[in-house]
PDB file of C-alpha atoms in Angstrom:
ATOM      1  CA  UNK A   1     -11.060 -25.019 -17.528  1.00 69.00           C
ATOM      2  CA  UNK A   2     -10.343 -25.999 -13.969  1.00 76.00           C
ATOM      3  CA  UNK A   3      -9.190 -22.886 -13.133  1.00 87.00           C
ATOM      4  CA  UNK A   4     -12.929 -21.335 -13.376  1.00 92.00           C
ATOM      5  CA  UNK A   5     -14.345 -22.688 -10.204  1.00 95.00           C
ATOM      6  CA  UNK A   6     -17.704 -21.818 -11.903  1.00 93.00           C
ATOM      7  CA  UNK A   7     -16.632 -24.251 -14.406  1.00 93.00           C
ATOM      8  CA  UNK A   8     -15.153 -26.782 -11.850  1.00 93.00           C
ATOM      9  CA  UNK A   9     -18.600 -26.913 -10.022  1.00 94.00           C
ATOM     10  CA  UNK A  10     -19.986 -27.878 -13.320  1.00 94.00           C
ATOM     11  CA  UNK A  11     -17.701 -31.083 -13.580  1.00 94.00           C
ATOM     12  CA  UNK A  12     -18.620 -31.894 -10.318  1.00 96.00           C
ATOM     13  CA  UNK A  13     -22.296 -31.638 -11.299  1.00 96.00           C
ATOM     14  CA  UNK A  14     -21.597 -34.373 -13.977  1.00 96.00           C
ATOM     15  CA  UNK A  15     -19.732 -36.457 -11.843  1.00 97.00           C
ATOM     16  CA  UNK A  16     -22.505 -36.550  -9.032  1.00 98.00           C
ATOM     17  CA  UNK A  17     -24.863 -37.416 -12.283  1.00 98.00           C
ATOM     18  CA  UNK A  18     -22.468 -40.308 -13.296  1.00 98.00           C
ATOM     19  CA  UNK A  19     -22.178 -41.943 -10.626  1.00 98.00           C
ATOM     20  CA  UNK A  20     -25.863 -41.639  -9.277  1.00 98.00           C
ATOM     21  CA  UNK A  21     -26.525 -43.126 -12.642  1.00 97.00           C
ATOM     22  CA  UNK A  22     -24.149 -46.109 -12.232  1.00 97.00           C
ATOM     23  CA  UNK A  23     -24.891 -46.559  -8.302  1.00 98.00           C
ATOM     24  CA  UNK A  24     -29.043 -45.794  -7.934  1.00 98.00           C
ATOM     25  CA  UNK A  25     -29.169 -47.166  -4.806  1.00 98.00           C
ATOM     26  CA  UNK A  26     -26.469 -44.074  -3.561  1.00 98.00           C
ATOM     27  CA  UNK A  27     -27.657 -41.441  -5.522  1.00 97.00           C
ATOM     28  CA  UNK A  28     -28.851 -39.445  -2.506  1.00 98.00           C
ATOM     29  CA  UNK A  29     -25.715 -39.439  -1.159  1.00 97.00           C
ATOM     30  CA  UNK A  30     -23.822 -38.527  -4.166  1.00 97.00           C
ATOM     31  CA  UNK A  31     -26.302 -35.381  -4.183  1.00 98.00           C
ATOM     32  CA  UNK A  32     -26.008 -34.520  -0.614  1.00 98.00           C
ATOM     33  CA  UNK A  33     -21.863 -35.137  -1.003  1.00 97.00           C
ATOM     34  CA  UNK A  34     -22.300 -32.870  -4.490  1.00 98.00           C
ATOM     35  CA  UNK A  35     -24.855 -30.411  -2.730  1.00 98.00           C
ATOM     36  CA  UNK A  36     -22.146 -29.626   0.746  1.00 98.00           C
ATOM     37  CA  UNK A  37     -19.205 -29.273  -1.981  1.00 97.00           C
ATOM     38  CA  UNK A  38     -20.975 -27.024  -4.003  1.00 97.00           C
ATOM     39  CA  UNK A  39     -21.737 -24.281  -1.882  1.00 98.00           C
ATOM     40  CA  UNK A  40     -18.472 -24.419  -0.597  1.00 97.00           C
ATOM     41  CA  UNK A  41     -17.210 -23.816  -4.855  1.00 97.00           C
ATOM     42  CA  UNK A  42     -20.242 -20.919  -4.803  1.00 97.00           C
ATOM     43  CA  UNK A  43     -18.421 -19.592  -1.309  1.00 98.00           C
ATOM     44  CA  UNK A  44     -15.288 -19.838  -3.037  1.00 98.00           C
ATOM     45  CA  UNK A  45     -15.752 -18.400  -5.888  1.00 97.00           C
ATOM     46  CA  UNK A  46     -17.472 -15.098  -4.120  1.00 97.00           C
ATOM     47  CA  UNK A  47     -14.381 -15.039  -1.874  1.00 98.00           C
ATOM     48  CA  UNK A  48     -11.969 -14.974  -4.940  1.00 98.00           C
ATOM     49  CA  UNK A  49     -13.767 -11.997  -6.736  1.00 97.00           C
ATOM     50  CA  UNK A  50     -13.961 -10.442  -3.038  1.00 97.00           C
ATOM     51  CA  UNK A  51     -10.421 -10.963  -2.732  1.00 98.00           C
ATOM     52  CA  UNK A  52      -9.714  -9.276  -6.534  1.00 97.00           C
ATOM     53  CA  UNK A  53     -11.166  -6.393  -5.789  1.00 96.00           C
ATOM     54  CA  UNK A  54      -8.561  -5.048  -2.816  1.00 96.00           C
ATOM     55  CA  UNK A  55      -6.357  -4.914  -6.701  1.00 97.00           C
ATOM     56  CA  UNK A  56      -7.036  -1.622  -8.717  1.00 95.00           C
ATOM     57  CA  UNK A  57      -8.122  -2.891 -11.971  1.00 94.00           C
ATOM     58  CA  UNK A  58      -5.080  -1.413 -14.134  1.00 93.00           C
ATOM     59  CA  UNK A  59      -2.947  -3.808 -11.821  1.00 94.00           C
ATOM     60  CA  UNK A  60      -4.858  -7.199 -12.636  1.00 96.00           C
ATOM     61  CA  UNK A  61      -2.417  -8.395 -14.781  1.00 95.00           C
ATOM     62  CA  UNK A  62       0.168 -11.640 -14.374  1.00 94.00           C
ATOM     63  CA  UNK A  63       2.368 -12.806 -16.021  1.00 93.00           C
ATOM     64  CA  UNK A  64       3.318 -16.744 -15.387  1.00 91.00           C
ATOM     65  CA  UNK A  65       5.535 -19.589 -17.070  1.00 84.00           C
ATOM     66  CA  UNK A  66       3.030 -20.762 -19.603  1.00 66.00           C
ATOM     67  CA  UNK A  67      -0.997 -19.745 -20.453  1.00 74.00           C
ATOM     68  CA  UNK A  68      -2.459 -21.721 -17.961  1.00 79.00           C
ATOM     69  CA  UNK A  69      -4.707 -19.072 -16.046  1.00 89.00           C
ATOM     70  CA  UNK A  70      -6.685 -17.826 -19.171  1.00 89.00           C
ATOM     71  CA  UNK A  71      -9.823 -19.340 -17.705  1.00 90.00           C
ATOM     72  CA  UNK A  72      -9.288 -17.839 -14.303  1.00 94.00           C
ATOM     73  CA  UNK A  73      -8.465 -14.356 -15.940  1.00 93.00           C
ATOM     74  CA  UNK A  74     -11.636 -14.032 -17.765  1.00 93.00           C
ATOM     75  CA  UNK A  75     -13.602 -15.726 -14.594  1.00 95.00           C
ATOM     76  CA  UNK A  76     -11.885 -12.658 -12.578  1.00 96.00           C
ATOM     77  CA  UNK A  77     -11.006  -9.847 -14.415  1.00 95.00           C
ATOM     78  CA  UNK A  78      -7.466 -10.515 -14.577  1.00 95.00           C
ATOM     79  CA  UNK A  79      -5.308 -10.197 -17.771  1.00 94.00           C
ATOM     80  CA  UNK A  80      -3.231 -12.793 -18.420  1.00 93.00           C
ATOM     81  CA  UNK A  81       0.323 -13.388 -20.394  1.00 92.00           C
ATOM     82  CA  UNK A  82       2.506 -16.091 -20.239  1.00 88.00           C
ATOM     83  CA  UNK A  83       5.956 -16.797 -21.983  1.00 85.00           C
ATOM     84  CA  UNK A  84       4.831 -19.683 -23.766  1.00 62.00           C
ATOM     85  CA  UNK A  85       1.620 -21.003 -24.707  1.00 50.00           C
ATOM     86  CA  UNK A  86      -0.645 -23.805 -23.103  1.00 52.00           C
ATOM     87  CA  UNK A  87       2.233 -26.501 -24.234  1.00 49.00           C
ATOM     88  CA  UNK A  88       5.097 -26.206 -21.164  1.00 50.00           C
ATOM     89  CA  UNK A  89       6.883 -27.918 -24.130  1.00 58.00           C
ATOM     90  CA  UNK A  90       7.190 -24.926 -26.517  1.00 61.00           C
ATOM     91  CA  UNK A  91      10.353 -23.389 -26.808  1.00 71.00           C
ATOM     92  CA  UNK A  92      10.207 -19.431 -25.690  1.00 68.00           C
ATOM     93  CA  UNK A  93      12.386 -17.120 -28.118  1.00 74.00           C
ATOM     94  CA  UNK A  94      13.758 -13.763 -27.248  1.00 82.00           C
ATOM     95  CA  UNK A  95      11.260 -11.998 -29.072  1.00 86.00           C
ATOM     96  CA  UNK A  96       8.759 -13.273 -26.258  1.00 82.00           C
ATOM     97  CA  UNK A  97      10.991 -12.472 -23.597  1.00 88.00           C
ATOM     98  CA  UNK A  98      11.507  -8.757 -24.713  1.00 91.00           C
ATOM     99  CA  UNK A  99       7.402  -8.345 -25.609  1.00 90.00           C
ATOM    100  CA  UNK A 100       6.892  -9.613 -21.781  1.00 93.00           C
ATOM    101  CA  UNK A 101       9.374  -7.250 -20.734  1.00 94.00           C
ATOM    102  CA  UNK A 102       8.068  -4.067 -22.758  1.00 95.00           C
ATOM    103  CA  UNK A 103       4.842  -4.925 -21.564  1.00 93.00           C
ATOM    104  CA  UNK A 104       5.868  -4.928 -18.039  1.00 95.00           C
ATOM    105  CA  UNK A 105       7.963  -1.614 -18.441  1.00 94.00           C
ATOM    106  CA  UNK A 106       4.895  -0.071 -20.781  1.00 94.00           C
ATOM    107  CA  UNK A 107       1.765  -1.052 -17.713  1.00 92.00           C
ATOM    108  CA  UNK A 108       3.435  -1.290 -14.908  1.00 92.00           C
ATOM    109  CA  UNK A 109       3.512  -4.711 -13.755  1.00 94.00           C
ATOM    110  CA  UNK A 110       4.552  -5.227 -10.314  1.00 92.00           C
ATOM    111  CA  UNK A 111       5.008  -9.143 -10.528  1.00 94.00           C
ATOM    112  CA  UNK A 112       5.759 -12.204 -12.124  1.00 96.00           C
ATOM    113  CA  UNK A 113       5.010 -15.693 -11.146  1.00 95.00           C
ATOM    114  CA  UNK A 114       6.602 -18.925 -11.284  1.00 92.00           C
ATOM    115  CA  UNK A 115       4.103 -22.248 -11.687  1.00 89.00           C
ATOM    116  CA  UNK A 116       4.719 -25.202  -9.736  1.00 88.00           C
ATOM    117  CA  UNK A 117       4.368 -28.164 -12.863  1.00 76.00           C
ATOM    118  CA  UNK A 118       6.432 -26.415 -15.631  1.00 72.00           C
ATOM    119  CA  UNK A 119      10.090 -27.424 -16.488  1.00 72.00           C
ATOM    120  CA  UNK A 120      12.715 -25.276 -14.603  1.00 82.00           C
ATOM    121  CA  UNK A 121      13.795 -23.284 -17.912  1.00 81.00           C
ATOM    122  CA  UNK A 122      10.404 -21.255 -18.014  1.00 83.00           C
ATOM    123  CA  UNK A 123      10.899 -20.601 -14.068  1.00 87.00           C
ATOM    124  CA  UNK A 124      14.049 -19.315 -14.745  1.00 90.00           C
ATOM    125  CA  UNK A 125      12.681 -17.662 -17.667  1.00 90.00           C
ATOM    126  CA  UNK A 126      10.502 -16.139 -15.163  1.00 92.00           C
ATOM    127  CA  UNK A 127      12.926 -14.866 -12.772  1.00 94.00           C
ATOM    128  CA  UNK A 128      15.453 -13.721 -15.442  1.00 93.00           C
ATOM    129  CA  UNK A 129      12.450 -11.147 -16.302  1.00 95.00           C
ATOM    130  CA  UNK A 130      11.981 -10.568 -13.164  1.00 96.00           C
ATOM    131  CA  UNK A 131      15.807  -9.546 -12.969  1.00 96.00           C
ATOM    132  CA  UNK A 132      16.155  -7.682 -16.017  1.00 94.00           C
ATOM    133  CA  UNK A 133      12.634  -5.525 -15.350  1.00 96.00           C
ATOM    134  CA  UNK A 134      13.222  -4.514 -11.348  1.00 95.00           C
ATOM    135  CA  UNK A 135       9.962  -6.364 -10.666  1.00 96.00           C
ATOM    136  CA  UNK A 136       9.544  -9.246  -8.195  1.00 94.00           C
ATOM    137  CA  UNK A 137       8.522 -12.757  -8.367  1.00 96.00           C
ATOM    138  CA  UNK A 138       5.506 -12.930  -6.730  1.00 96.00           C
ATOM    139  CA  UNK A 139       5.186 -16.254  -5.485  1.00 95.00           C
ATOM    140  CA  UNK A 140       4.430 -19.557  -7.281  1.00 94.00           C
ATOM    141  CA  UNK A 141       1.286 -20.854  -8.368  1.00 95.00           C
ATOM    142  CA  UNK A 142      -0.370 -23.969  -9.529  1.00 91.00           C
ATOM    143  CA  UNK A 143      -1.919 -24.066 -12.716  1.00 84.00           C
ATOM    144  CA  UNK A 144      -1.582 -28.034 -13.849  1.00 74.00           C
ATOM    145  CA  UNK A 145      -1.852 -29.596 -10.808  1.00 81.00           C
ATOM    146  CA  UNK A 146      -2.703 -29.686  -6.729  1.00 78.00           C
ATOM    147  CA  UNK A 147       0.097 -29.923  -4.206  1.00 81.00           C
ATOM    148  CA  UNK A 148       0.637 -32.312  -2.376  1.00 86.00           C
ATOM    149  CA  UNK A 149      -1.741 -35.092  -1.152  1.00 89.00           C
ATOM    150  CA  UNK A 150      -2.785 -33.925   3.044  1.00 88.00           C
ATOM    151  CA  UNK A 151      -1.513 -30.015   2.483  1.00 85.00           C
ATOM    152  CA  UNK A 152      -3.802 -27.226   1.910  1.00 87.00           C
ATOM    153  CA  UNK A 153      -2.737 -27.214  -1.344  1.00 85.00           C
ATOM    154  CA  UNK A 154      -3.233 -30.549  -2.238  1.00 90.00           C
ATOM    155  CA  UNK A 155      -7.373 -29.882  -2.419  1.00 94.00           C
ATOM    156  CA  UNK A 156      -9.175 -27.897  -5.382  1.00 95.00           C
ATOM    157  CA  UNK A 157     -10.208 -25.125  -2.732  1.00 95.00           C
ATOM    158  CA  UNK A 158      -7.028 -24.755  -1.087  1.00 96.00           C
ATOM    159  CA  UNK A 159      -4.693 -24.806  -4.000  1.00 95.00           C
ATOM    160  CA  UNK A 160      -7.402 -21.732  -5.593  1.00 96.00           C
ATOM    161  CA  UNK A 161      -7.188 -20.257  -2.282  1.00 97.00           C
ATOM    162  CA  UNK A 162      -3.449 -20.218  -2.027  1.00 96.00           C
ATOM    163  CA  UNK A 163      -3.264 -18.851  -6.129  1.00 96.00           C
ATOM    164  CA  UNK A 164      -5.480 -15.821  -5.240  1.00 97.00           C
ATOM    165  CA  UNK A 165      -3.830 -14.931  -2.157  1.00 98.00           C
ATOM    166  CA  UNK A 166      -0.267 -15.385  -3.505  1.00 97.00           C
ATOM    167  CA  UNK A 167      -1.233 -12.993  -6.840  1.00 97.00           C
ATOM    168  CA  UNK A 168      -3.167 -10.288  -4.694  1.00 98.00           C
ATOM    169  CA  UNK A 169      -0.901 -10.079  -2.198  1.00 97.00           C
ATOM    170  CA  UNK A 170       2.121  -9.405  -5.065  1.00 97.00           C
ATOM    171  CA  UNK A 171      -0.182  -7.406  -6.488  1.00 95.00           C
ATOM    172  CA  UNK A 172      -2.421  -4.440  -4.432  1.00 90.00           C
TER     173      UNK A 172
END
């Protein structure tokens, strides 16, 4: 669900709760700590759909290692395939290989995407499509996890910042 930062900003609503319920005497500083973060998540997510719509809606679709980005798909208008499921430990068979591939041929998809936390067979998974289709890989994104700790990346807002920019940029 992390993906949605609508959603996201709702964990972080029940986390300020929490621990303004376990620590009284600090609960105005857990809402003025919540309160700054949150508008930055509402700026954030307004910057995301802003950044969506430089993409003509026929080309809003990825395609990534595993089904990760569901949530940010529906939160964004942006369809949404990946070779396996939400498990990185399914096995992919060639029969989802060649439906990612007609599906590239049959709309026009003009990239692919590796994911940062999946086992190096879906990557490669990824770029053999890639190869075998004339498309690109557009970049990697992360879908289970931040980068790392003191990079841009390694913060919710940065690592959604770098996943939109990386997928509109392969894909305008």
């Amino acid at each position: 669900c992390w993906m949605d930062v609508l959603i996201f900003r709702a964990y972080v609503e029940g986390i300020r709760d929490a621990f303004a319920e376990l620590d009284p005497e600090n609960k105005s500083v857990y809402n003025e700590r919540a309160s700054v973060y949150i508008a930055e998540l509402d700026e954030l997510h307004a910057w995301v759909i802003e950044q969506f719509e430089q993409v003509p809606a026929q080309r809003r679709v990825i395609i990534t290692s595993h089904d990760a980005f569901n949530y940010f798909g529906r939160a964004y208008g942006i369809e949404v395939h990946g070779i396996v499921g939400i498990s990185t430990d399914q096995q992919a068979t060639a029969r989802d290989i060649a439906r990612l591939e007609k599906m590239i041929r049959d709309k026009g998809i003009r990239a692919v995407f590796y994911e940062t936390s999946v086992k190096n067979t879906l990557n490669n998974m990824i770029k053999q499509i890639a190869d075998q289709t004339g498309i690109k890989v557009g970049g990697s994104l992360y879908s289970d996890s931040l980068g790392e700790q003191g990079t841009e990346v390694g913060t919710y807002i940065g690592m959604i910042r770098h996943n939109t920019t990386t997928m509109v940029e392969a894909l305008k």
